[in-house]
Structure formats: C-alpha cells, structure tokens
Short mmCIF file of C-alpha atoms and ligand atoms in Angstrom, two decimals:
data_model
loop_
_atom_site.label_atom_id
_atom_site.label_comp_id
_atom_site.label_asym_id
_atom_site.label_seq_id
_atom_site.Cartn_x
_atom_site.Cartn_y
_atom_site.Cartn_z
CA UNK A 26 -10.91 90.35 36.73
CA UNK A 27 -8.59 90.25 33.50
CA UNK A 28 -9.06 92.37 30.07
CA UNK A 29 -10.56 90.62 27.12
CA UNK A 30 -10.86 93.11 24.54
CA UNK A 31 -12.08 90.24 22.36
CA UNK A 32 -15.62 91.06 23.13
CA UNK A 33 -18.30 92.32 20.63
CA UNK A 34 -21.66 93.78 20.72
CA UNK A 35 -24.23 93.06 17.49
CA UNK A 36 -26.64 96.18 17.01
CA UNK A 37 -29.28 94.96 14.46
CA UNK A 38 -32.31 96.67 13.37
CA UNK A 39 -35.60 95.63 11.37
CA UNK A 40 -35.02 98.37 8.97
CA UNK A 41 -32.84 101.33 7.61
CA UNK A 42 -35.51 103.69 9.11
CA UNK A 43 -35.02 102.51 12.43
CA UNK A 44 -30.98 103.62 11.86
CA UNK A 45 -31.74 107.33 12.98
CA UNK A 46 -32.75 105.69 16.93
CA UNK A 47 -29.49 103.19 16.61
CA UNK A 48 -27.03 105.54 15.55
CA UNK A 49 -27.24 106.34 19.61
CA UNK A 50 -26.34 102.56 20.50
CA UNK A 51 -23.90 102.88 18.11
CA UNK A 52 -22.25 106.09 19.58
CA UNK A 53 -22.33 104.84 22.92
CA UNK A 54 -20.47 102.01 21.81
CA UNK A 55 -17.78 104.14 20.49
CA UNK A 56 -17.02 106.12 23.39
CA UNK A 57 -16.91 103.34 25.67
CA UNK A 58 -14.25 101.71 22.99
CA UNK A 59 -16.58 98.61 22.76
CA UNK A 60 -16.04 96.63 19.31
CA UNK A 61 -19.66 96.23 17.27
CA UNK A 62 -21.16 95.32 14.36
CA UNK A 63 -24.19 97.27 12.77
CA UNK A 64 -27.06 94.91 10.43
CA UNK A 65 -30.13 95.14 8.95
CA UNK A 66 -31.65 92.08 9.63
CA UNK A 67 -36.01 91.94 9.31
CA UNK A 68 -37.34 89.11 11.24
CA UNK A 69 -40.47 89.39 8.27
CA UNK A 70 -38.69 91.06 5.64
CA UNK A 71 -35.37 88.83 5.87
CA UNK A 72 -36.72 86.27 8.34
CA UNK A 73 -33.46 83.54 6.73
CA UNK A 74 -31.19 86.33 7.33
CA UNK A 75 -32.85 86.67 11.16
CA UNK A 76 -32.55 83.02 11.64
CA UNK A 77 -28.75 82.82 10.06
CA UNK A 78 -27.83 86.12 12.48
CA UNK A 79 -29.18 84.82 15.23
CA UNK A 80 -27.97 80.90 15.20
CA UNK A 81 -24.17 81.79 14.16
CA UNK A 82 -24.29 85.09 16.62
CA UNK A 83 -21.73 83.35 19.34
CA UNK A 84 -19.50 81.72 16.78
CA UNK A 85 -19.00 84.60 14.96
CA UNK A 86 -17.91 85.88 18.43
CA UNK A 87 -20.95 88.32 19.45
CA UNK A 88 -21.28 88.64 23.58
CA UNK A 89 -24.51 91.04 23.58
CA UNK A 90 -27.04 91.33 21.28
CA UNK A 91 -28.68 94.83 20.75
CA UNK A 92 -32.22 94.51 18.43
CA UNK A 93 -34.33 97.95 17.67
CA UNK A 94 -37.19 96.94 16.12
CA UNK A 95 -41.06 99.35 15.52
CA UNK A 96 -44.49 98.35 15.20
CA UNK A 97 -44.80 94.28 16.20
CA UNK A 98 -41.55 94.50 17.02
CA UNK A 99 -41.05 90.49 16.69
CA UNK A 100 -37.30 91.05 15.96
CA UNK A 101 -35.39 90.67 19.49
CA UNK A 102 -38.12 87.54 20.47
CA UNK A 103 -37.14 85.94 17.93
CA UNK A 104 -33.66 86.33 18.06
CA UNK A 105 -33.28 85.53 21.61
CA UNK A 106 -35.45 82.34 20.99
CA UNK A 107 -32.36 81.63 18.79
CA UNK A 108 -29.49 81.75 21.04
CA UNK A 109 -28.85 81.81 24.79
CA UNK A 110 -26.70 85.51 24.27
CA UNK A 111 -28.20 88.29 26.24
CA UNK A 112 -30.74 90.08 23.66
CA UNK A 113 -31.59 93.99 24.66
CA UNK A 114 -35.26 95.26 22.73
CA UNK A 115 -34.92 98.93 21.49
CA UNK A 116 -38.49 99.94 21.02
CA UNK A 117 -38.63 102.14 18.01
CA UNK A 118 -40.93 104.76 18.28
CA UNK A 119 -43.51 104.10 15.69
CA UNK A 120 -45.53 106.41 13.49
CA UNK A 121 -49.08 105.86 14.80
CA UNK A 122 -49.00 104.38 18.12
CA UNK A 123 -45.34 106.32 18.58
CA UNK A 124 -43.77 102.96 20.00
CA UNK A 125 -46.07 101.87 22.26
CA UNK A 126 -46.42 99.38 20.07
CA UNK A 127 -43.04 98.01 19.76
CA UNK A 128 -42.90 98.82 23.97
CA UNK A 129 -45.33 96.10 24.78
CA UNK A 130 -44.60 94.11 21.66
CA UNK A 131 -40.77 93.59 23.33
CA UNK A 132 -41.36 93.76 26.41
CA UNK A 133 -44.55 91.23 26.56
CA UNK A 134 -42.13 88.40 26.38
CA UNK A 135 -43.78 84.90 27.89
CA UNK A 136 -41.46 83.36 30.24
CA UNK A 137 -38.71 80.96 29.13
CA UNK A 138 -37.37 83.42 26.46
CA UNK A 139 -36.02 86.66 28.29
CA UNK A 140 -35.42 89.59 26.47
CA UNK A 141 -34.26 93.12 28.57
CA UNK A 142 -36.28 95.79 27.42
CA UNK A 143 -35.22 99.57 27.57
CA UNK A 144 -37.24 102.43 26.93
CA UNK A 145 -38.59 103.68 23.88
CA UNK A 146 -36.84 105.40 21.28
CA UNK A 147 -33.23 107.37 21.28
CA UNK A 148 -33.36 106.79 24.96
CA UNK A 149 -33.49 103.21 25.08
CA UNK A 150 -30.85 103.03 22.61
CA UNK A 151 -28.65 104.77 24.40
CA UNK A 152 -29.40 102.51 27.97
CA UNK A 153 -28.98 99.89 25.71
CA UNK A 154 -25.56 100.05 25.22
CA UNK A 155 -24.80 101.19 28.72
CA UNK A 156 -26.23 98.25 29.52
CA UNK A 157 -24.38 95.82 27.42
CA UNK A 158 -21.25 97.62 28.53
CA UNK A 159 -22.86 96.69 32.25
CA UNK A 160 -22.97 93.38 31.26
CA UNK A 161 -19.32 93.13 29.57
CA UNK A 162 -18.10 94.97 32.08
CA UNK A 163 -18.11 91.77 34.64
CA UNK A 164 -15.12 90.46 32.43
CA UNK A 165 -13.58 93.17 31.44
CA UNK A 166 -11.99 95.37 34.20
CA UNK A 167 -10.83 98.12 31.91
CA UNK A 168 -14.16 98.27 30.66
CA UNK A 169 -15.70 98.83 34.11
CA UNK A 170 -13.25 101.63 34.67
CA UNK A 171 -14.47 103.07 31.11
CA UNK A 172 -17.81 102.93 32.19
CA UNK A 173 -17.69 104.10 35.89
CA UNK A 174 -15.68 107.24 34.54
CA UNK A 175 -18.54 108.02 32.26
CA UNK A 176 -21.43 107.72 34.93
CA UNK A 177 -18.90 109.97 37.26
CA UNK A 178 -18.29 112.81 34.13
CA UNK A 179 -22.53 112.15 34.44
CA UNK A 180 -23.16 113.17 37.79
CA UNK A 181 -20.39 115.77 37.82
CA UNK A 182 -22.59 117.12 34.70
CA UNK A 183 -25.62 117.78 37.11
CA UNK A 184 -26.01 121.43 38.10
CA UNK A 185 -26.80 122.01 41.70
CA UNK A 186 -28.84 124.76 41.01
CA UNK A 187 -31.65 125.25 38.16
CA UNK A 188 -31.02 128.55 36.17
C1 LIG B 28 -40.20 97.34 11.61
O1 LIG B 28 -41.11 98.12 10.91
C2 LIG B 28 -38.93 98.13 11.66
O2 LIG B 28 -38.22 97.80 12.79
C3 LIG B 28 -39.38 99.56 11.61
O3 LIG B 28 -39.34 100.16 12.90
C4 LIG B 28 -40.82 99.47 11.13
C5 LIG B 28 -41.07 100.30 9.89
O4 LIG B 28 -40.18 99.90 8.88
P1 LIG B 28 -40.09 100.69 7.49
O5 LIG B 28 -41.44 100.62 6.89
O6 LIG B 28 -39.66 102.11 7.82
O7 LIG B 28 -39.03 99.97 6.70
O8 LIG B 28 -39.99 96.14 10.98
#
C-alpha cells in the first residue's frame, strides 16, 4: 500500500441550511487530514450546476462524493447517476417529517445506481466521512493508520463503568 495524498473528498449540499449538519463531515475531514471541497449545489434549485458538479467530479480530481440533501432529497441520486465515484446520502433532518423524508428518499435507490446511505442528521454526517476515509483508506496507508488511531482514541473513550 503506498501514500497518495492526492486524494479529495467533495461535500455538497442542496442548500446553505443544510450547512449546520455538514459542518460535521467537514470536521471529520479535518482531523483525519483528508483534502475537501465544500459546495452548494441544488439538484432543483441549480440542477446545471448539479449536472456540471457531478460530470467533471473525477477530472477535477474528487475520489468520494459526500451529498446532504432534506425533504426529496433527489441530490445524491442524481449525482451518482452522473458518475461512477462512490456517492454517500446525508439525510438532512427535515422540518416536518424530521428527515424521514430525505431517509427513504436516499436510501430508496432502484438498483443499477448505488448510493451508501448513513443515518440521519449530524450523525450521518459524521459516518459519512469516516466512511469515505474507509474507503480512501484502501490506497492510502497513512490514512488507514490516521483512521485506526481515531477508532482506538474511540474505544479507549468508553468508560467501563456508568456513573
Ligand atoms: C433541500 O431542501 C435542501 O437539501 C434542504 O435540506 C431543504 C430545505 O432547503 P431550504 O428551504 O432551507 O433552502 O433541497
């Protein structure tokens, strides 16, 4: 296994609101020392800017793609019916239905077009970028060591007893 440090995670979102549920991706990302990109990008709002993300997403060097997305939740579907990268859903937890919604909306996928789905909210955005560090982590050994040490400092974390 060699070191590429050339690889790069997209976290897009269908709107500024759902920000305060990616920031999490986006700290993740940090702490692991992965390289990423934040967007805006509306698959109804700014469908062009959806379709022009999605189709020049691996030239412009992108190995995951990370899309939170509320309500229909179309966003990651149609991104990963775009391009062949790996696409993780962020369900954003919506208003009304809070992200049920946007849970069965992403994860509902028909076969053919995969995309992983985490769980809803500030939760899933944080497994989402564990997981795309998973999934770099097969080509990038001091990656793996990154993440390994965090899931150790994890289960170190866990009191034996409850106080
Ligand atoms: C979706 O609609 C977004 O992903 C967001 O979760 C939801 C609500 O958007 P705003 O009305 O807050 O812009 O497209």
């Amino acid at each position: 296994m060699t070191s590429n440090k050339n690889f790069k995670v997209a976290i897009v979102m269908g709107s500024q609101s759902d920000y305060s549920t990616m920031k999490y991706a986006v700290k993740v990302l940090k702490l692991l020392k992965i390289k990423h990109e934040t967007k805006i990008v509306s698959a109804h709002r700014t469908p062009k800017r959806m379709f022009d993300f999605a189709k020049n997403a691996e030239n412009n060097k992108f190995s995951v793609i990370i899309a939170g997305a509320g309500g229909s939740a179309h966003l990651p579907g149609m991104i990963a019916s775009l391009t062949s990268l790996p696409v993780i859903g962020v369900p954003i937890e919506s208003k009304k239905l809070k992200g049920l919604d946007s849970l069965l909306s992403i994860v509902q996928m028909p076969k053919g077009i995969p995309v992983a789905t985490v769980a809803i909210g500030v939760d899933g955005a944080i497994n989402a970028a564990l997981l795309s560090a998973s999934i770099i982590s097969v080509s990038d050994k001091k990656l793996k060591n990154r993440l390994n040490l965090w899931r150790l400092n994890q289960t170190k974390s866990v009191k034996k007893k409850p106080k």
